[in-house]
CSV table of C-alpha atoms and ligand atoms in Angstrom, one decimal:
chain,number,residue,atom,x,y,z
A,645,MET,CA,-35.3,40.8,-138.9
A,646,SER,CA,-32.9,38.0,-138.2
A,647,LEU,CA,-34.3,34.7,-137.0
A,648,THR,CA,-32.4,35.0,-133.4
A,649,LEU,CA,-34.1,38.3,-133.0
A,650,TYR,CA,-37.4,36.9,-133.9
A,651,LEU,CA,-36.9,34.0,-131.6
A,652,ALA,CA,-35.7,36.4,-128.8
A,653,ASP,CA,-39.1,38.3,-129.4
A,654,TRP,CA,-41.2,35.2,-129.0
A,655,PHE,CA,-39.3,34.0,-125.9
A,656,ARG,CA,-39.8,37.6,-124.5
A,657,ARG,CA,-43.6,37.7,-125.4
A,658,LEU,CA,-44.2,34.2,-123.9
A,659,SER,CA,-42.0,35.0,-120.6
A,660,PRO,CA,-44.2,35.0,-117.6
A,661,PHE,CA,-42.1,37.6,-116.2
A,662,THR,CA,-43.9,40.9,-115.6
A,663,GLY,CA,-41.7,44.0,-114.4
A,664,THR,CA,-43.3,47.2,-113.7
A,665,THR,CA,-41.1,49.3,-115.6
A,666,LEU,CA,-40.1,49.0,-119.4
A,667,PRO,CA,-36.3,48.1,-119.8
A,668,HIS,CA,-34.3,50.7,-121.8
A,669,VAL,CA,-32.3,48.7,-124.6
A,670,ALA,CA,-30.6,51.3,-126.6
A,671,THR,CA,-30.4,55.0,-127.5
A,672,TYR,CA,-30.0,56.4,-131.0
A,673,THR,CA,-29.0,60.0,-131.5
A,674,ARG,CA,-28.4,61.9,-134.4
A,675,GLU,CA,-28.5,65.7,-135.6
A,676,LEU,CA,-30.4,66.5,-138.7
A,677,PRO,CA,-30.4,69.7,-141.0
A,678,VAL,CA,-34.1,70.1,-141.0
A,679,SER,CA,-36.8,72.4,-139.1
A,680,MET,CA,-39.0,70.9,-136.3
A,681,ALA,CA,-42.1,71.6,-138.7
A,682,ARG,CA,-40.6,69.0,-141.4
A,683,MET,CA,-39.8,66.5,-138.7
A,684,TYR,CA,-43.4,66.7,-137.2
A,685,GLU,CA,-44.8,66.4,-140.5
A,686,ASN,CA,-42.6,63.3,-141.1
A,687,ALA,CA,-43.6,61.9,-137.7
A,688,ILE,CA,-47.1,62.2,-138.0
A,689,ASP,CA,-47.3,60.9,-141.6
A,690,GLY,CA,-47.7,57.2,-141.0
A,691,ASP,CA,-48.7,56.5,-144.9
A,692,HIS,CA,-44.9,56.8,-146.1
A,693,LEU,CA,-43.9,53.8,-144.0
A,694,PRO,CA,-44.6,51.2,-146.9
A,695,TRP,CA,-43.2,53.3,-149.7
A,696,LEU,CA,-40.2,55.4,-148.6
A,697,HIS,CA,-39.4,52.6,-145.9
A,698,ARG,CA,-40.5,49.7,-148.4
A,699,GLU,CA,-37.2,47.6,-147.5
A,700,THR,CA,-38.5,47.6,-143.7
A,701,PHE,CA,-42.3,47.8,-144.0
A,702,THR,CA,-44.8,46.1,-146.3
A,703,ASP,CA,-48.7,46.1,-146.6
A,704,MET,CA,-49.0,48.7,-143.8
A,705,THR,CA,-52.4,50.1,-143.7
A,706,ILE,CA,-53.3,53.5,-141.7
A,707,SER,CA,-56.6,52.8,-140.1
A,708,GLU,CA,-56.4,55.9,-137.9
A,709,SER,CA,-54.7,59.4,-138.3
A,710,ASP,CA,-54.9,62.9,-137.4
A,711,ASN,CA,-52.4,65.7,-136.5
A,712,THR,CA,-51.5,64.0,-133.5
A,713,GLY,CA,-50.5,60.9,-134.8
A,714,TRP,CA,-51.6,57.5,-136.2
A,715,ARG,CA,-52.3,53.9,-135.8
A,716,GLY,CA,-51.6,51.3,-138.6
A,717,GLN,CA,-51.3,47.6,-139.2
A,718,GLY,CA,-48.8,45.8,-141.4
A,719,TYR,CA,-45.5,43.8,-141.8
A,720,LEU,CA,-42.0,43.7,-141.1
A,721,GLN,CA,-39.9,42.8,-144.0
A,722,PRO,CA,-39.8,39.9,-145.1
A,723,ARG,CA,-43.5,39.7,-144.8
A,724,SER,CA,-44.8,36.3,-143.0
A,725,PHE,CA,-47.5,35.7,-140.6
A,726,THR,CA,-44.9,36.0,-138.0
A,727,THR,CA,-43.9,39.4,-138.7
A,728,TRP,CA,-47.4,41.2,-138.6
A,729,MET,CA,-47.6,44.2,-136.0
A,730,GLU,CA,-49.7,46.9,-135.1
A,731,LEU,CA,-48.1,50.3,-134.2
A,732,GLU,CA,-49.5,53.7,-133.0
A,733,LEU,CA,-47.9,57.0,-132.7
A,734,ARG,CA,-48.7,59.8,-130.8
A,735,LEU,CA,-47.1,63.1,-130.9
A,736,ASP,CA,-46.8,65.3,-127.8
A,737,ARG,CA,-45.9,68.8,-129.3
A,738,GLU,CA,-45.6,70.5,-125.9
A,739,ASN,CA,-43.0,68.1,-124.6
A,740,HIS,CA,-41.2,68.1,-128.5
A,741,ARG,CA,-41.5,64.1,-128.3
A,742,TRP,CA,-43.5,61.4,-129.9
A,743,ILE,CA,-44.0,57.8,-128.7
A,744,THR,CA,-44.4,54.8,-131.0
A,745,THR,CA,-45.9,52.0,-129.3
A,746,THR,CA,-46.1,48.3,-130.8
A,747,THR,CA,-49.8,47.6,-129.6
A,748,ARG,CA,-50.0,43.9,-131.2
A,749,GLY,CA,-47.8,41.4,-132.9
A,750,LEU,CA,-44.3,41.4,-133.5
A,751,GLY,CA,-42.5,43.2,-130.8
A,752,LYS,CA,-45.8,43.8,-128.6
A,753,GLY,CA,-45.4,46.2,-125.9
A,754,SER,CA,-42.3,47.7,-127.1
A,755,GLN,CA,-42.1,51.9,-127.1
A,756,VAL,CA,-39.7,54.0,-128.6
A,757,ILE,CA,-39.7,57.4,-127.5
A,758,THR,CA,-38.2,60.2,-129.6
A,759,HIS,CA,-37.3,63.6,-128.3
A,760,ALA,CA,-36.5,66.1,-131.0
A,761,ILE,CA,-34.4,69.4,-129.7
A,762,PRO,CA,-34.3,72.2,-131.7
A,763,LEU,CA,-30.7,73.3,-132.2
A,764,ALA,CA,-31.1,76.3,-134.9
A,765,GLU,CA,-34.0,77.2,-137.3
A,766,ASN,CA,-33.1,74.5,-139.5
A,767,ARG,CA,-31.1,71.9,-137.2
A,768,ILE,CA,-32.7,69.5,-134.8
A,769,LYS,CA,-31.2,66.7,-132.7
A,770,VAL,CA,-33.3,63.6,-132.1
A,771,VAL,CA,-32.8,61.2,-129.3
A,772,VAL,CA,-34.5,58.0,-129.6
A,773,ASP,CA,-34.7,55.6,-126.7
A,774,PHE,CA,-35.9,52.2,-127.4
A,775,TYR,CA,-37.9,50.1,-124.4
A,776,VAL,CA,-38.7,46.6,-124.8
A,777,PRO,CA,-40.6,44.9,-122.0
A,778,LYS,CA,-39.7,41.5,-120.8
A,779,LEU,CA,-36.4,41.3,-122.2
A,780,PRO,CA,-33.5,39.5,-120.5
A,781,LYS,CA,-30.5,41.7,-120.0
A,782,ALA,CA,-28.3,39.5,-122.0
A,783,LEU,CA,-30.3,40.3,-125.2
A,784,HIS,CA,-30.3,44.1,-124.8
A,785,LYS,CA,-27.3,44.6,-126.7
A,786,MET,CA,-28.2,42.3,-129.6
A,787,TYR,CA,-31.8,43.4,-129.7
A,788,GLY,CA,-30.8,47.2,-129.2
A,789,LYS,CA,-28.0,47.0,-132.1
A,790,GLN,CA,-30.9,45.9,-134.6
A,791,LEU,CA,-33.0,48.6,-133.6
A,792,VAL,CA,-30.4,51.2,-133.9
A,793,ASP,CA,-29.4,49.8,-137.4
A,794,THR,CA,-33.0,49.9,-138.4
A,795,TYR,CA,-33.4,53.6,-137.2
A,796,THR,CA,-30.3,54.8,-138.8
A,797,ARG,CA,-31.6,53.4,-142.2
A,798,LEU,CA,-35.2,54.8,-141.8
A,799,TYR,CA,-33.7,58.1,-140.6
A,800,ASP,CA,-31.4,58.4,-143.8
A,801,GLN,CA,-34.3,58.0,-146.1
A,802,ASP,CA,-36.6,60.4,-143.9
A,803,LEU,CA,-33.7,62.8,-144.0
A,804,GLU,CA,-33.7,62.8,-147.8
A,805,MET,CA,-37.5,63.2,-147.9
A,806,MET,CA,-37.5,66.0,-145.6
A,807,ARG,CA,-34.6,68.0,-147.2
A,808,THR,CA,-36.2,67.3,-150.8
A,809,ARG,CA,-39.6,68.6,-149.6
A,810,GLN,CA,-38.1,71.6,-147.9
A,811,ARG,CA,-36.3,72.3,-151.3
A,812,ALA,CA,-39.4,71.7,-153.3
A,813,LEU,CA,-41.5,74.3,-150.8
A,814,ASP,CA,-38.5,77.1,-151.3
A,815,ILE,CA,-38.9,76.6,-154.9
A,816,ALA,CA,-42.8,77.0,-154.9
A,817,ALA,CA,-42.2,80.0,-152.5
A,818,SER,CA,-39.7,81.7,-154.9
A,819,ALA,CA,-41.0,80.7,-158.3
A,820,GLN,CA,-41.9,83.8,-160.2
A,821,PRO,CA,-43.9,82.8,-163.1
A,822,ASP,CA,-43.7,86.1,-165.1
A,823,SER,CA,-40.2,86.9,-164.6
A,824,ASN,CA,-38.8,83.9,-166.6
A,825,PRO,CA,-39.2,82.6,-170.0
A,826,ALA,CA,-42.5,81.1,-170.7
A,827,ARG,CA,-41.0,79.4,-173.8
A,828,ILE,CA,-38.2,77.2,-174.0
A,829,VAL,CA,-36.4,75.1,-176.6
A,830,LEU,CA,-35.5,71.6,-175.5
A,831,GLY,CA,-33.4,70.3,-178.4
A,832,ASN,CA,-33.6,69.2,-181.9
A,833,ARG,CA,-36.6,66.8,-182.7
A,834,THR,CA,-34.3,64.2,-184.1
A,835,GLY,CA,-31.8,64.1,-181.4
A,836,LEU,CA,-33.9,64.6,-178.6
A,837,ASP,CA,-35.1,60.9,-178.2
A,838,SER,CA,-32.0,59.8,-176.8
A,839,GLN,CA,-31.8,62.4,-174.1
A,840,LEU,CA,-35.4,61.2,-172.6
A,841,PRO,CA,-36.6,61.3,-170.2
A,842,LEU,CA,-35.5,64.9,-170.0
A,843,GLN,CA,-35.6,67.3,-167.2
A,844,PHE,CA,-36.2,70.9,-167.5
A,845,GLU,CA,-37.5,74.0,-165.9
A,846,LEU,CA,-39.8,76.5,-167.1
A,847,ALA,CA,-40.7,79.8,-164.9
A,848,GLY,CA,-38.7,78.4,-162.2
A,849,ARG,CA,-40.7,75.0,-162.0
A,850,PRO,CA,-39.3,71.5,-162.6
A,851,TYR,CA,-40.9,69.4,-165.3
A,852,ARG,CA,-39.9,66.3,-167.5
A,853,LEU,CA,-40.3,65.5,-171.1
A,854,VAL,CA,-41.1,62.0,-171.8
A,855,ARG,CA,-42.5,60.0,-174.7
A,856,ILE,CA,-45.8,58.3,-174.5
A,857,GLY,CA,-46.1,56.2,-177.7
A,858,ASP,CA,-45.5,58.7,-180.5
A,859,LYS,CA,-46.3,61.7,-178.4
A,860,LEU,CA,-43.8,64.0,-176.5
A,861,VAL,CA,-45.5,65.0,-173.5
A,862,ALA,CA,-44.3,67.1,-170.7
A,863,HIS,CA,-45.4,66.4,-166.8
A,864,ALA,CA,-44.6,68.2,-163.7
A,865,SER,CA,-42.0,66.4,-161.9
A,866,THR,CA,-42.9,67.3,-158.2
A,867,CYS,CA,-46.1,65.6,-156.8
A,868,PRO,CA,-49.0,67.5,-155.8
A,869,HIS,CA,-49.6,65.6,-152.7
A,870,ARG,CA,-46.4,66.5,-150.5
A,871,LEU,CA,-44.0,67.5,-153.2
A,872,GLY,CA,-42.4,64.1,-153.8
A,873,PRO,CA,-40.1,63.8,-156.5
A,874,LEU,CA,-41.2,62.3,-159.8
A,875,GLN,CA,-38.2,63.0,-162.0
A,876,ASP,CA,-37.0,59.6,-161.5
A,877,ALA,CA,-40.2,57.7,-161.5
A,878,LYS,CA,-40.9,55.1,-164.4
A,879,VAL,CA,-43.6,55.8,-166.7
A,880,VAL,CA,-45.6,52.6,-166.8
A,881,ASP,CA,-48.9,52.5,-168.8
A,882,GLY,CA,-48.7,56.0,-169.3
A,883,GLN,CA,-48.6,56.8,-165.7
A,884,VAL,CA,-45.9,57.5,-163.0
A,885,GLU,CA,-45.9,56.7,-159.4
A,886,CYS,CA,-44.6,58.8,-156.1
A,887,PRO,CA,-42.0,57.0,-154.2
A,888,TRP,CA,-43.0,58.8,-151.0
A,889,HIS,CA,-46.8,57.7,-150.7
A,890,GLY,CA,-47.4,55.8,-153.8
A,891,TYR,CA,-49.8,58.1,-155.5
A,892,ARG,CA,-50.1,57.6,-159.4
A,893,PHE,CA,-50.8,60.0,-162.0
A,894,ASN,CA,-51.8,59.9,-165.7
A,895,VAL,CA,-48.8,61.8,-167.3
A,896,ILE,CA,-51.1,63.3,-170.0
A,897,SER,CA,-54.3,64.1,-168.2
A,898,GLY,CA,-52.3,64.7,-164.8
A,899,GLU,CA,-55.4,62.8,-163.3
A,900,CYS,CA,-54.5,60.8,-159.9
A,901,THR,CA,-55.3,57.2,-161.0
A,902,SER,CA,-54.6,55.4,-157.5
A,903,GLY,CA,-57.7,56.5,-155.7
A,904,GLN,CA,-56.6,59.7,-153.9
A,905,HIS,CA,-57.6,63.2,-154.6
A,906,GLY,CA,-55.0,65.1,-156.4
A,907,GLN,CA,-54.0,66.1,-159.8
A,908,LEU,CA,-50.7,67.1,-161.5
A,909,PRO,CA,-50.0,70.8,-161.9
A,910,LEU,CA,-50.8,71.9,-165.6
A,911,ALA,CA,-47.7,71.2,-167.6
A,912,PRO,CA,-46.1,72.9,-170.4
A,913,VAL,CA,-47.3,72.4,-173.8
A,914,ILE,CA,-44.8,70.5,-176.3
A,915,SER,CA,-44.9,71.8,-179.9
A,916,ILE,CA,-42.4,71.4,-182.9
A,917,ASP,CA,-41.3,74.6,-184.2
A,918,ASN,CA,-38.9,74.4,-187.2
A,919,ASP,CA,-37.9,71.1,-186.2
A,920,GLU,CA,-37.1,72.3,-182.6
A,921,VAL,CA,-39.2,70.9,-179.8
A,922,VAL,CA,-40.6,73.5,-177.7
A,923,ALA,CA,-42.0,73.6,-174.1
A,924,SER,CA,-44.5,76.8,-173.7
A,925,SER,CA,-46.7,77.6,-170.6
A,926,GLU,CA,-50.2,76.9,-171.8
A,927,GLU,CA,-51.4,80.6,-171.5
A,928,ASN,CA,-48.8,81.7,-174.2
A,929,VAL,CA,-49.6,79.1,-176.7
B,1911,FES,S1,-45.7,63.1,-152.2
B,1911,FES,FE1,-47.1,61.6,-151.3
B,1911,FES,S2,-47.6,60.5,-152.8
B,1911,FES,FE2,-46.2,62.1,-153.7
B,1912,FE2,FE1,-40.1,57.5,-142.0
């Protein structure tokens, strides 16, 4: 957030003026190639804010959440005592909309009302209206531009997340474990290290081969929480961290090590056969 905007927000919050209506300062619209189901899921998922949108939010804790919304407290980037805020989102499925209110801190009293309009099975349009109380008319344009720029970035990231999740759901729905080979040669033992980490598929499911110490290990490259992508996650201390909500998993045991419930799906067993590295489904070993 720019210094000018921050000062404008304080000026607004300290202003004695109280209007009866919330001034509308900007609208952001965008067509998105996703279903309403993916969009609603994204809206009521407050936990992704400090992970997927880490350049915008930090140290955000979701203190309440259910299938109608959430309430969370945290900071806008860059973190300082001046950028703390509390947000609340309420989903109104009947009217295809959700309202995000800043209930405390920076931006207090502001509301963002998003309408989602279904255009086709996997295509929607969002119309996002920004309302900021007590903001002088002269500042609407500057304030509105900052909000639209921020939401453009947030929706770029949300779109990537929703499309990746839809692809993962489609793969899971169409995977035919018995109709594909349950054994695959990944390469020659001597040349393989230069290709690590190596992504591969077995029985239609994505995995990744990594080296942990002197062992070659395969792990599922889809997160069991909401099917987030693990194929590019760095392996640190034998663990991978999902970029969507920060769940961490032990690559060898699959166990969730960040305190939530969850376990990586069973991965293929890696063995050496005639100097070749082979991945096999557990039941066939
Ligand atoms: S999808 Fe949520 S932590 Fe991976
Ligand atoms: Fe988001």
